[in-house]
Coordinates of C-alpha atoms and ligand atoms in Angstrom, one line a residue:
X544 CA 84.0 125.2 95.9
X545 CA 86.0 128.2 97.6
X546 CA 85.2 129.8 100.8
X547 CA 84.6 133.4 101.0
X548 CA 84.2 135.7 104.1
X549 CA 83.8 139.2 104.2
X550 CA 83.6 141.4 107.3
X551 CA 82.6 145.3 108.3
X552 CA 82.2 145.5 112.2
X553 CA 83.6 146.5 115.4
X554 CA 85.4 143.1 116.3
X555 CA 89.0 142.6 115.0
X556 CA 87.9 142.0 111.1
X557 CA 91.2 139.6 110.8
X558 CA 89.8 136.9 113.9
X559 CA 86.2 136.9 112.5
X560 CA 87.5 136.4 108.9
X561 CA 90.1 133.6 110.0
X562 CA 87.4 132.0 112.2
X563 CA 84.9 132.0 109.4
X564 CA 87.3 130.3 107.0
X565 CA 88.0 127.8 109.2
X566 CA 84.4 126.8 109.1
X567 CA 84.1 127.0 105.6
X568 CA 87.7 125.0 104.8
X569 CA 85.6 121.9 103.5
X570 CA 85.0 123.8 100.7
X571 CA 88.3 124.2 99.4
X572 CA 91.7 123.5 100.9
X573 CA 94.2 124.3 98.0
X574 CA 95.1 127.4 99.1
X575 CA 93.7 130.4 101.9
X576 CA 94.3 134.3 101.9
X577 CA 93.0 137.3 103.7
X578 CA 93.1 141.2 103.3
X579 CA 92.3 144.0 105.8
X580 CA 92.4 147.5 105.3
X581 CA 94.2 149.4 108.0
X582 CA 95.4 153.3 107.7
X583 CA 94.3 153.7 104.7
X584 CA 96.6 150.6 103.1
X585 CA 95.4 147.0 101.9
X586 CA 97.0 144.5 103.6
X587 CA 97.1 140.7 102.8
X588 CA 98.5 137.6 103.3
X589 CA 98.0 134.2 101.4
X590 CA 99.6 131.1 101.1
X591 CA 99.0 127.6 99.4
X592 CA 97.7 124.7 101.2
X593 CA 95.4 124.3 103.9
X594 CA 94.3 127.3 106.3
X595 CA 97.1 126.3 109.1
X596 CA 99.8 127.4 106.7
X597 CA 98.1 131.0 106.2
X598 CA 97.6 130.7 110.1
X599 CA 101.3 130.4 110.4
X600 CA 102.2 133.1 107.8
X601 CA 99.9 135.2 110.2
X602 CA 101.9 134.5 113.4
X603 CA 105.3 135.1 111.6
X604 CA 104.2 138.2 109.9
X605 CA 101.2 139.7 111.5
X606 CA 98.5 141.8 110.1
X607 CA 97.4 145.1 111.6
X608 CA 94.2 145.7 113.7
X609 CA 91.3 146.4 111.2
X610 CA 87.5 146.7 111.0
X611 CA 87.2 145.8 107.5
X612 CA 88.2 142.2 106.3
X613 CA 87.8 139.5 103.5
X614 CA 89.2 136.0 103.5
X615 CA 89.2 132.8 100.9
X616 CA 89.7 129.3 100.8
X617 CA 90.9 128.0 97.5
X618 CA 89.4 125.1 95.5
X619 CA 91.8 125.5 92.5
X620 CA 90.2 125.8 88.8
X621 CA 92.3 128.4 86.6
X622 CA 96.2 127.9 87.8
X623 CA 98.1 125.7 90.1
X624 CA 97.5 125.6 94.0
X625 CA 100.1 128.0 94.8
X626 CA 101.1 131.3 96.8
X627 CA 100.6 133.4 93.8
X628 CA 97.2 132.2 92.7
X629 CA 95.6 132.1 95.7
X630 CA 93.1 135.0 96.5
X631 CA 92.7 137.7 97.2
X632 CA 93.9 139.5 94.1
X633 CA 95.1 142.9 94.1
X634 CA 94.9 145.8 91.3
X635 CA 98.0 146.9 90.0
X636 CA 97.8 150.3 92.2
X637 CA 97.3 148.1 95.4
X638 CA 94.1 149.5 96.3
X639 CA 91.4 147.0 95.2
X640 CA 91.0 143.6 96.8
X641 CA 89.1 140.8 95.3
X642 CA 88.2 137.1 95.8
X643 CA 86.4 134.7 93.9
X644 CA 84.4 131.9 93.5
X645 CA 83.4 130.4 90.3
X646 CA 84.6 130.6 86.7
X647 CA 84.8 133.9 85.0
X648 CA 84.1 132.7 81.3
X649 CA 85.3 135.4 79.3
X650 CA 88.5 135.9 81.3
X651 CA 91.1 135.2 78.5
X652 CA 89.6 138.3 76.5
X653 CA 89.4 140.4 79.8
X654 CA 92.5 139.5 80.4
X655 CA 93.9 140.5 76.9
X656 CA 92.0 143.7 77.0
X657 CA 93.8 144.6 80.3
X658 CA 97.2 143.5 79.2
X659 CA 97.0 145.7 76.2
X660 CA 96.5 148.6 78.4
X661 CA 99.9 147.5 80.3
X662 CA 98.6 145.8 82.9
X663 CA 100.6 142.8 83.9
X664 CA 98.9 139.8 85.3
X665 CA 100.6 138.1 88.4
X666 CA 98.4 135.1 88.7
X667 CA 97.5 132.5 86.3
X668 CA 93.8 132.7 87.8
X669 CA 90.9 134.1 85.7
X670 CA 89.7 136.2 89.0
X671 CA 92.6 138.7 88.8
X672 CA 91.0 140.3 85.9
X673 CA 88.2 141.2 88.3
X674 CA 90.5 143.2 90.8
X675 CA 91.9 145.2 87.7
X676 CA 88.5 145.9 86.3
X677 CA 87.4 147.3 89.1
X678 CA 90.4 149.5 89.3
X679 CA 89.8 150.5 85.9
X680 CA 86.5 151.4 86.2
X681 CA 87.1 153.0 89.5
X682 CA 89.2 155.9 87.3
X683 CA 85.7 157.1 86.0
X684 CA 85.0 158.3 89.8
X685 CA 87.2 157.3 92.7
X686 CA 84.6 157.7 95.2
X687 CA 82.0 155.1 93.5
X688 CA 83.3 151.7 94.8
X689 CA 79.9 150.4 94.3
X690 CA 79.3 151.9 90.4
X691 CA 82.4 150.3 89.5
X692 CA 81.6 146.9 90.7
X693 CA 78.4 146.7 89.0
X694 CA 79.6 147.7 85.9
X695 CA 82.3 145.3 86.3
X696 CA 79.4 143.0 86.8
X697 CA 77.6 143.7 83.8
X698 CA 80.7 142.6 81.8
X699 CA 81.4 139.2 83.8
X700 CA 80.0 135.9 82.1
X701 CA 79.9 132.5 83.9
X702 CA 79.8 132.2 87.4
X703 CA 81.0 133.9 90.2
X704 CA 80.8 135.3 93.6
X705 CA 82.9 138.3 94.3
X706 CA 83.6 140.3 97.1
X707 CA 85.7 143.5 96.9
X708 CA 87.3 145.6 99.5
X709 CA 89.1 148.9 98.5
X710 CA 92.0 150.6 100.5
X711 CA 90.2 154.1 100.5
X712 CA 86.6 152.5 101.2
X713 CA 87.1 150.9 104.8
X714 CA 83.6 151.3 106.0
X715 CA 82.3 148.8 103.2
X716 CA 83.0 145.2 101.6
X717 CA 80.9 145.0 98.3
X718 CA 79.8 141.4 97.3
X719 CA 78.2 140.1 94.2
X720 CA 76.5 137.0 93.0
X721 CA 75.8 134.9 89.9
X722 CA 75.4 131.4 89.8
X723 CA 77.5 131.2 92.9
X724 CA 76.3 131.1 96.3
X725 CA 76.6 134.3 99.1
X726 CA 74.6 134.8 101.8
X727 CA 74.8 137.6 104.5
X728 CA 74.8 137.6 108.1
X729 CA 73.2 140.4 110.0
X730 CA 74.6 141.3 113.2
X731 CA 74.8 144.2 115.5
X732 CA 77.0 147.0 114.8
X733 CA 78.7 144.7 112.5
X734 CA 77.6 142.5 109.0
X735 CA 78.7 139.6 107.2
X736 CA 79.3 138.1 104.1
X737 CA 80.1 134.4 103.3
X738 CA 79.4 131.3 100.8
X739 CA 77.8 129.5 103.5
X740 CA 76.2 130.5 107.1
X741 CA 78.4 128.2 109.2
X742 CA 80.9 131.4 108.7
X743 CA 79.2 133.5 110.8
X744 CA 76.9 131.6 112.9
X745 CA 79.2 132.1 116.0
X746 CA 77.9 135.9 115.6
X747 CA 74.4 135.7 114.2
X748 CA 71.5 133.7 113.2
X749 CA 70.1 136.2 111.1
X750 CA 70.4 136.1 107.3
X751 CA 69.5 137.5 104.4
X752 CA 69.6 135.4 100.8
X753 CA 70.5 136.9 97.8
X754 CA 69.0 136.5 94.4
X755 CA 70.6 135.9 91.0
X756 CA 72.6 138.8 89.8
X757 CA 72.4 141.1 92.9
X758 CA 75.2 143.3 94.4
X759 CA 75.6 143.7 98.3
X760 CA 77.0 146.9 99.9
X761 CA 78.0 146.1 103.5
X762 CA 78.4 148.5 106.2
X763 CA 78.5 147.8 109.7
X764 CA 74.8 149.7 110.1
X765 CA 73.5 148.6 107.1
X766 CA 73.3 146.3 104.1
X767 CA 71.9 147.3 100.7
X768 CA 71.0 145.0 98.1
X769 CA 70.7 146.3 94.1
X770 CA 70.6 144.5 91.0
X771 CA 73.8 145.0 88.6
X772 CA 72.3 148.2 87.6
X773 CA 71.7 149.7 90.9
X774 CA 68.2 149.3 91.3
X775 CA 67.4 148.4 94.8
X776 CA 66.5 144.6 95.0
X777 CA 64.3 142.5 96.9
X778 CA 65.6 140.2 99.8
X779 CA 64.4 137.3 101.7
X780 CA 65.6 137.4 105.5
X781 CA 65.3 134.4 107.7
X782 CA 67.0 133.0 110.8
X783 CA 69.0 130.0 110.7
X784 CA 67.6 126.9 112.5
X785 CA 71.0 125.8 113.8
X786 CA 73.6 127.4 116.2
X787 CA 77.2 127.1 116.2
X788 CA 77.5 123.8 118.2
X789 CA 76.1 122.1 115.3
X790 CA 79.1 123.1 113.2
X791 CA 81.3 121.7 115.6
X792 CA 83.1 118.2 116.3
X793 CA 81.3 118.0 119.4
X794 CA 83.7 115.5 121.2
X795 CA 84.4 113.4 118.0
X796 CA 87.8 113.0 116.1
X797 CA 86.1 113.7 113.1
X798 CA 83.5 115.7 111.7
X799 CA 82.3 112.2 109.5
X800 CA 82.2 110.3 112.6
X801 CA 80.2 112.6 114.1
X802 CA 77.6 112.8 110.9
X803 CA 77.6 109.5 110.8
X804 CA 76.4 108.8 114.6
X805 CA 73.8 111.8 114.0
X806 CA 72.2 109.9 111.3
X807 CA 68.8 108.6 113.4
X808 CA 68.5 112.0 114.9
X809 CA 68.7 113.3 111.2
X810 CA 66.2 111.1 109.4
X811 CA 63.8 111.5 112.6
X812 CA 64.0 115.4 112.1
X813 CA 63.4 114.8 108.3
X814 CA 60.3 112.9 109.2
X815 CA 59.2 115.0 111.8
X816 CA 55.8 116.6 111.5
X817 CA 55.4 115.0 107.6
X818 CA 53.3 112.3 109.1
X819 CA 50.2 112.6 111.1
X820 CA 48.5 110.2 113.4
X821 CA 46.5 108.8 111.0
X822 CA 49.6 107.8 108.4
X823 CA 48.9 110.7 106.2
X824 CA 51.6 112.5 104.5
X825 CA 51.9 116.2 105.0
X826 CA 53.8 118.0 102.7
X827 CA 52.8 121.6 102.6
X828 CA 56.0 122.8 100.9
X829 CA 55.0 120.9 97.9
X830 CA 53.1 123.5 96.8
X831 CA 52.4 122.1 93.4
X832 CA 48.4 121.6 93.1
X833 CA 47.0 118.1 93.5
X834 CA 45.8 118.6 89.8
X835 CA 49.4 119.1 88.8
X836 CA 50.7 116.0 90.9
X837 CA 47.9 114.1 89.2
X838 CA 48.9 115.2 85.7
X839 CA 52.6 113.7 86.0
X840 CA 53.4 111.1 83.8
X841 CA 56.9 110.9 84.0
X842 CA 59.2 111.8 86.5
X843 CA 63.0 112.6 85.8
X844 CA 65.5 112.5 88.9
X845 CA 68.7 114.7 88.4
X846 CA 71.6 114.4 90.8
X847 CA 75.5 114.0 91.3
X848 CA 77.7 111.8 93.3
X849 CA 75.9 110.5 96.6
X850 CA 72.6 112.3 95.9
X851 CA 72.8 110.7 92.4
X852 CA 72.6 107.3 94.5
X853 CA 69.6 108.6 96.6
X854 CA 67.7 109.4 93.1
X855 CA 68.6 105.9 92.1
X856 CA 66.8 104.3 95.4
X857 CA 63.9 106.6 94.7
X858 CA 63.3 105.2 91.7
X859 CA 62.4 101.8 93.0
X860 CA 60.1 103.7 95.8
X861 CA 58.4 105.8 93.2
X862 CA 57.6 103.3 90.6
X863 CA 57.1 100.4 93.1
X864 CA 54.0 102.8 95.0
X865 CA 53.1 105.2 92.1
X866 CA 53.4 103.3 88.9
X867 CA 54.8 106.9 86.9
X868 CA 57.9 105.8 84.9
X869 CA 60.8 107.5 86.3
X870 CA 64.3 107.7 84.9
X871 CA 67.4 108.8 86.9
X872 CA 70.1 110.8 85.5
X873 CA 73.5 112.6 86.3
X874 CA 73.0 116.0 86.3
X875 CA 76.2 116.5 84.5
X876 CA 74.9 114.3 81.5
X877 CA 71.1 115.7 81.7
X878 CA 71.0 119.1 79.5
X879 CA 73.7 117.4 77.2
X880 CA 71.4 114.7 75.5
X881 CA 68.1 116.7 74.5
X882 CA 65.7 115.0 77.1
X883 CA 62.5 114.8 76.6
X884 CA 60.5 117.1 79.0
X885 CA 56.7 118.2 79.0
X886 CA 54.8 120.1 81.3
X887 CA 53.6 116.6 82.8
X888 CA 57.1 115.6 83.7
X889 CA 57.9 116.2 87.5
X890 CA 61.7 116.6 87.5
X891 CA 63.3 116.1 91.4
X892 CA 66.8 118.0 91.8
X893 CA 68.3 116.6 94.9
X894 CA 71.5 118.1 96.3
X895 CA 72.7 118.2 100.1
X896 CA 74.0 121.9 99.2
X897 CA 71.6 123.2 96.6
X898 CA 74.5 124.8 94.8
X899 CA 75.8 122.1 92.7
X900 CA 76.5 123.9 89.2
X901 CA 75.6 120.8 87.3
X902 CA 72.2 120.3 89.3
X903 CA 71.6 123.7 88.9
X904 CA 72.1 123.8 85.0
X905 CA 69.8 120.6 84.4
X906 CA 66.8 122.0 86.4
X907 CA 67.3 125.1 84.9
X908 CA 67.2 123.5 81.3
X909 CA 64.1 121.2 82.7
X910 CA 62.4 124.6 83.9
X911 CA 62.9 125.8 80.5
X912 CA 61.1 123.1 78.8
X913 CA 58.3 123.8 80.7
X914 CA 58.6 120.9 83.6
X915 CA 57.8 121.3 87.0
X916 CA 61.1 121.0 89.6
X917 CA 60.6 119.9 92.9
X918 CA 63.8 119.9 95.1
X919 CA 65.4 118.0 97.8
X920 CA 67.8 119.8 99.8
X921 CA 69.3 120.4 103.0
X922 CA 70.3 124.0 102.7
X923 CA 67.8 126.9 103.5
X924 CA 68.2 129.7 101.1
X925 CA 70.5 127.8 98.6
X926 CA 69.9 128.4 94.9
X927 CA 68.4 125.1 93.8
X928 CA 65.5 125.2 95.8
X929 CA 64.9 129.0 95.4
X930 CA 64.7 128.3 91.5
X931 CA 62.5 125.6 91.8
X932 CA 58.9 124.8 91.6
X933 CA 58.4 123.7 95.3
X934 CA 61.1 122.0 97.8
X935 CA 61.4 119.5 100.5
X936 CA 64.3 120.0 103.1
X937 CA 66.1 117.2 104.9
X938 CA 66.9 118.5 108.1
X939 CA 70.2 116.6 108.5
X940 CA 71.8 119.7 110.0
X941 CA 75.2 121.1 108.6
X942 CA 77.2 118.3 106.5
X943 CA 80.8 119.7 107.2
X944 CA 82.7 116.4 106.5
X945 CA 83.1 116.3 102.3
X946 CA 82.2 112.6 102.4
X947 CA 78.3 113.0 102.2
X948 CA 76.6 110.5 105.2
X949 CA 73.5 111.9 107.2
X950 CA 72.6 114.0 104.1
X951 CA 72.5 110.8 101.9
X952 CA 70.1 109.2 104.3
X953 CA 68.0 111.8 104.9
X954 CA 67.6 112.6 100.9
X955 CA 66.7 108.4 100.4
X956 CA 64.0 109.4 103.3
X957 CA 62.6 113.0 101.6
X958 CA 62.5 110.6 98.2
X959 CA 60.4 108.2 100.4
X960 CA 58.2 110.6 101.3
X961 CA 57.6 112.5 98.0
X962 CA 57.0 108.8 96.6
X963 CA 54.2 108.5 99.4
X964 CA 52.8 111.8 99.1
X965 CA 52.5 111.3 95.2
X966 CA 50.6 107.7 95.9
X967 CA 48.5 109.6 98.2
X968 CA 47.6 112.5 96.0
X969 CA 46.8 110.6 93.2
X970 CA 45.3 107.5 94.7
X971 CA 47.9 105.0 93.4
X972 CA 47.7 103.3 96.9
X973 CA 45.0 103.2 99.2
X974 CA 45.1 104.8 102.7
X975 CA 45.5 101.7 104.5
X976 CA 48.8 101.0 102.5
X977 CA 50.1 104.2 102.7
X978 CA 49.7 104.0 106.4
X979 CA 51.6 100.5 106.9
X980 CA 54.4 101.8 105.0
X981 CA 54.3 105.5 106.8
X982 CA 54.3 103.4 109.9
X983 CA 57.5 101.4 109.1
X984 CA 59.0 104.6 107.9
X985 CA 58.7 106.0 111.2
X986 CA 60.3 102.9 112.9
X987 CA 63.6 103.5 110.8
X988 CA 65.5 106.0 113.1
X989 CA 65.6 103.3 115.7
X990 CA 67.0 100.8 113.5
X991 CA 69.3 103.2 112.2
X992 CA 70.7 103.8 115.5
X993 CA 71.0 99.9 116.1
X994 CA 73.5 100.1 113.2
X995 CA 75.8 102.4 114.9
X996 CA 76.3 99.6 117.5
X997 CA 78.1 97.6 114.7
X998 CA 80.7 100.3 114.4
X999 CA 83.6 98.9 116.4
X1000 CA 83.1 95.1 114.2
X1001 CA 83.1 97.1 111.0
X1002 CA 86.2 99.0 111.9
X1003 CA 87.8 95.5 112.6
X1004 CA 87.1 94.3 109.6
X1005 CA 88.0 97.4 107.6
X1006 CA 91.5 97.3 109.1
X1007 CA 91.7 94.0 107.7
X1008 CA 91.9 95.4 104.2
X1009 CA 94.7 98.2 104.4
X1010 CA 97.0 96.5 102.2
X1011 CA 94.1 95.8 99.6
X1012 CA 94.3 97.6 96.3
X1013 CA 90.9 96.8 95.4
X1014 CA 87.4 96.4 96.9
X1015 CA 84.2 95.5 95.1
X1016 CA 81.0 95.8 96.1
X1017 CA 77.8 94.0 94.8
X1018 CA 74.2 94.3 95.5
X1019 CA 70.8 93.7 93.3
X1020 CA 67.4 95.8 93.9
X1021 CA 68.1 98.9 96.1
X1022 CA 71.1 96.9 97.2
X1023 CA 72.5 98.1 94.0
X1024 CA 72.8 101.6 94.5
X1025 CA 74.1 100.8 98.4
X1026 CA 77.0 99.1 96.4
X1027 CA 77.7 102.2 94.5
X1028 CA 77.4 104.5 97.3
X1029 CA 79.9 102.1 99.4
X1030 CA 82.4 102.3 96.7
X1031 CA 82.4 105.9 96.2
X1032 CA 82.9 106.4 100.1
X1033 CA 86.0 104.3 99.5
X1034 CA 87.2 106.0 96.6
X1035 CA 86.9 109.6 97.8
X1036 CA 88.3 108.8 101.3
X1037 CA 90.8 105.7 101.5
X1038 CA 91.8 106.4 97.3
X1039 CA 91.4 103.1 96.6
X1040 CA 90.0 101.3 93.4
X1041 CA 86.5 100.3 94.1
X1042 CA 83.5 99.4 92.4
X1043 CA 80.0 99.1 92.9
X1044 CA 78.0 96.7 90.7
X1045 CA 74.9 95.2 90.4
X1046 CA 75.4 91.8 91.5
X1047 CA 74.2 90.2 88.2
X1048 CA 76.2 92.1 85.9
X1049 CA 79.3 90.6 87.4
X1050 CA 79.1 87.5 85.1
X1051 CA 79.0 89.8 82.2
X1052 CA 82.6 91.2 82.6
X1053 CA 83.8 92.4 86.0
X1054 CA 84.4 89.3 87.5
X1055 CA 87.7 89.3 85.1
X1056 CA 89.0 91.9 88.2
X1057 CA 88.5 89.0 91.0
X1058 CA 91.8 88.1 92.3
X1059 CA 92.6 85.5 94.7
X1060 CA 91.8 87.0 98.5
X1061 CA 89.9 90.7 97.1
X1062 CA 87.5 91.8 99.5
X1063 CA 84.0 91.9 98.0
X1064 CA 81.5 93.7 99.9
X1065 CA 77.7 91.6 99.5
X1066 CA 74.4 93.7 100.2
X1067 CA 72.0 90.7 100.8
X1068 CA 68.5 91.5 100.2
X1069 CA 65.9 90.6 102.9
X1070 CA 65.1 86.5 102.4
X1071 CA 61.5 87.7 103.4
X1072 CA 61.2 90.0 100.5
X1073 CA 61.2 88.8 97.1
X1074 CA 62.9 85.1 97.3
X1075 CA 64.3 85.0 94.0
X1076 CA 66.5 87.9 94.5
X1077 CA 68.0 86.5 97.7
X1078 CA 68.4 83.3 96.1
X1079 CA 70.3 84.8 93.2
X1080 CA 72.3 87.0 95.3
X1081 CA 73.6 83.7 97.2
X1082 CA 74.6 82.5 93.6
X1083 CA 76.5 85.6 93.0
X1084 CA 78.1 85.1 96.3
X1085 CA 79.2 81.6 95.1
X1086 CA 80.4 82.9 92.0
X1087 CA 82.9 85.4 93.8
X1088 CA 84.1 82.8 96.2
X1089 CA 84.7 80.2 93.6
X1090 CA 87.4 82.6 92.2
X1091 CA 89.2 83.4 95.5
X1092 CA 87.4 86.7 96.7
X1093 CA 86.7 87.1 100.6
X1094 CA 83.2 88.3 101.3
X1095 CA 82.0 90.9 103.8
X1096 CA 78.6 90.2 103.6
X1097 CA 75.6 92.4 105.3
X1098 CA 72.4 90.4 105.3
X1099 CA 69.3 90.8 107.7
X1100 CA 69.3 89.5 111.6
X1101 CA 67.9 85.8 111.3
X1102 CA 69.2 85.4 107.4
X1103 CA 71.3 82.2 108.4
X1104 CA 71.2 81.3 104.4
X1105 CA 73.8 83.6 103.8
X1106 CA 75.9 82.7 106.8
X1107 CA 78.2 79.9 105.3
X1108 CA 79.3 82.1 102.4
X1109 CA 80.5 85.1 104.6
X1110 CA 83.7 85.7 105.8
X1111 CA 82.6 88.7 107.7
X1112 CA 79.0 89.2 108.5
X1113 CA 77.2 92.2 109.4
X1114 CA 73.8 92.1 110.6
X1115 CA 70.8 94.5 110.0
X1116 CA 67.6 94.9 111.4
X1117 CA 64.5 93.6 110.0
X1118 CA 62.8 96.5 108.0
X1119 CA 60.9 96.5 104.5
X1120 CA 63.1 95.5 101.4
X1121 CA 62.9 99.1 100.1
X1122 CA 64.1 100.8 103.3
X1123 CA 67.2 98.6 103.6
X1124 CA 69.4 101.3 102.3
X1125 CA 68.8 103.2 105.2
X1126 CA 70.6 100.4 107.5
X1127 CA 73.1 98.7 105.0
X1128 CA 74.9 102.0 104.1
X1129 CA 75.9 103.2 107.6
X1130 CA 78.7 99.9 108.0
X1131 CA 79.8 101.1 104.5
X1132 CA 80.3 104.8 105.7
X1133 CA 82.2 103.4 108.7
X1134 CA 84.3 101.4 106.7
X1135 CA 85.6 103.7 104.2
X1136 CA 86.1 106.1 107.2
X1137 CA 88.1 103.6 109.0
X1138 CA 90.4 102.6 106.0
X1139 CA 91.1 105.9 105.2
X1140 CA 91.9 106.6 108.8
X1141 CA 94.5 103.8 108.9
X1142 CA 96.0 105.1 105.9
X1143 CA 96.6 108.1 107.5
X1144 CA 94.4 109.9 105.2
X1145 CA 92.5 113.4 105.8
X1146 CA 89.1 111.8 106.3
X1147 CA 87.0 115.3 106.5
X1148 CA 89.0 116.8 103.7
X1149 CA 90.0 114.2 101.3
X1150 CA 92.4 115.6 98.6
X1151 CA 91.5 116.7 95.4
X1152 CA 87.6 117.2 96.4
X1153 CA 85.2 120.2 97.9
X1154 CA 82.1 119.8 99.8
X1155 CA 80.1 122.1 97.1
X1156 CA 80.9 121.8 93.3
X1157 CA 80.0 125.1 91.7
X1158 CA 81.4 124.7 88.8
X1159 CA 80.6 122.5 85.7
Ligands
AGP1420 C1 79.7 112.3 98.2 O1 80.4 111.5 99.3 C2 80.4 113.7 97.6 N1 80.2 115.0 98.7 C3 79.4 114.4 96.1 O2 79.5 112.9 95.7 C4 78.4 114.8 96.6 O3 77.0 114.0 96.7 C5 78.2 115.4 95.1 O4 78.8 116.2 94.7 C6 76.7 116.1 95.0 O5 76.8 117.3 96.0 P1 74.9 118.2 96.1 O6 74.4 116.9 97.2 O7 75.7 119.3 97.4 O8 74.2 118.5 95.4

């Protein structure tokens, strides 16, 4: 949700900033813009549409060389995605440039105040007020850019990352953050600001997390961090564990294809060091005491989108292994229904980015009610794990494609690990049982690898449905969230009507959607599991086939009972029922990716979306 880059150093700022924006474009691609300072003047270029449009403009109308630059890719909230609303926004005197991520909630009143003094707004954005306010505050002391930014931040409400440059201060870029991401990259003779480390990873792996309500003053030789009142703030430096190649396509046509292929490794990395030779779970990062974990009488999982589906799978595992009642809730709904929380409730917040505002606000609400929050997250240094009582990181590496793939599988694995750890600490399962389950889990990466062998076949099946208008996905037990995830992938990538259902629910209404020839994807549970579920889904397949549906069936190797009822069949290796989502989801990702490609859509950057949703 908007990508931000700032640079001060010896290199050509424009090159550094544009390269950074290229790596952040997944965060928003409605427009892009840059500003540099050269010869005491601020110069900007901005253009609606993808970054390539801005690059074309820079080719036609180049900017001068500079050692100070800022840049922005936008996901529009206030105002249409056009050239004027693109960032940076400039103060009326042409001296201040501001880029912004988030929503300034009191912008109307600030706008009215500025207009009353004769300042004309150029754009429809909430962001532009920040540029004018900084210029107004600078009138107090034209040399004190930092003081001006501090005073402006004190007045803003809502969520904001601001990055500001000023024509009279070519030696610095000033950043500020509240409820919106911003990290510092620390180089030699150069420093960086960005929404995400991917923007500067080609230059440095040394980073600094910024806390809530902090201001950072970036110069080529130093980085200073204060609060909004100028008091020095504590910072948390860290080294990024992956390198620039992890954020490249690495020979694949699409980031999504690369990320699907990386899933066996991502899952293996997430398991690494977390199960010892005796099958005991080692989760040191769960810093909650054993006593606290034993006292839990309810678990509430909060997440959005794909992460929510991983939470739905977690519920089955947690309740089965620990018998602790577990609820799963969309983070965007959670705090508005007055949820019942207590210090004995453990809230698990799942988020790839660690910045999803809906999830962040939900977990803050839970903490205010006295509950402990455990984050499952893929992004080191992000807000959600930082504000949680404990965190378990997934080790999927950077996920660039907007549609989540490897993050999902690793979230599911992290949930299994947490569930088993709880069972171990609380004594809900004996060590032999835990060891047997952990052994099966550790074997899953090689089985996921086998699923990649189905890719070509699945692509062929997908192409059969390029002209379909609607696809249904059905499953039971943990196959139900898999069905939801398959449908979500298809919606967001192929822009097709797709719905996921608990297979048993079809007859309660949705079966009316069925038309002759409509594709129905069925996630079939193992016949080795609870017979009754397998039998029931066979009945559900018969019901849809009787109404003309064509069935694409995902079933375990050796399950021949289902074969006569499948128009197409995709096989999964044998595994425990609870782990089936780790296998069954893979072909659904490939299915959606291929349909989107066949339809000519931009798979990595689907329309209207952004990777990290930092507004509510
Ligand atoms: C799914 O493919 C999406 N990109 C989306 O649903 C995503 O999972 C959701 O926005 C939550 O993001 P998070 O994991 O970063 O919190």
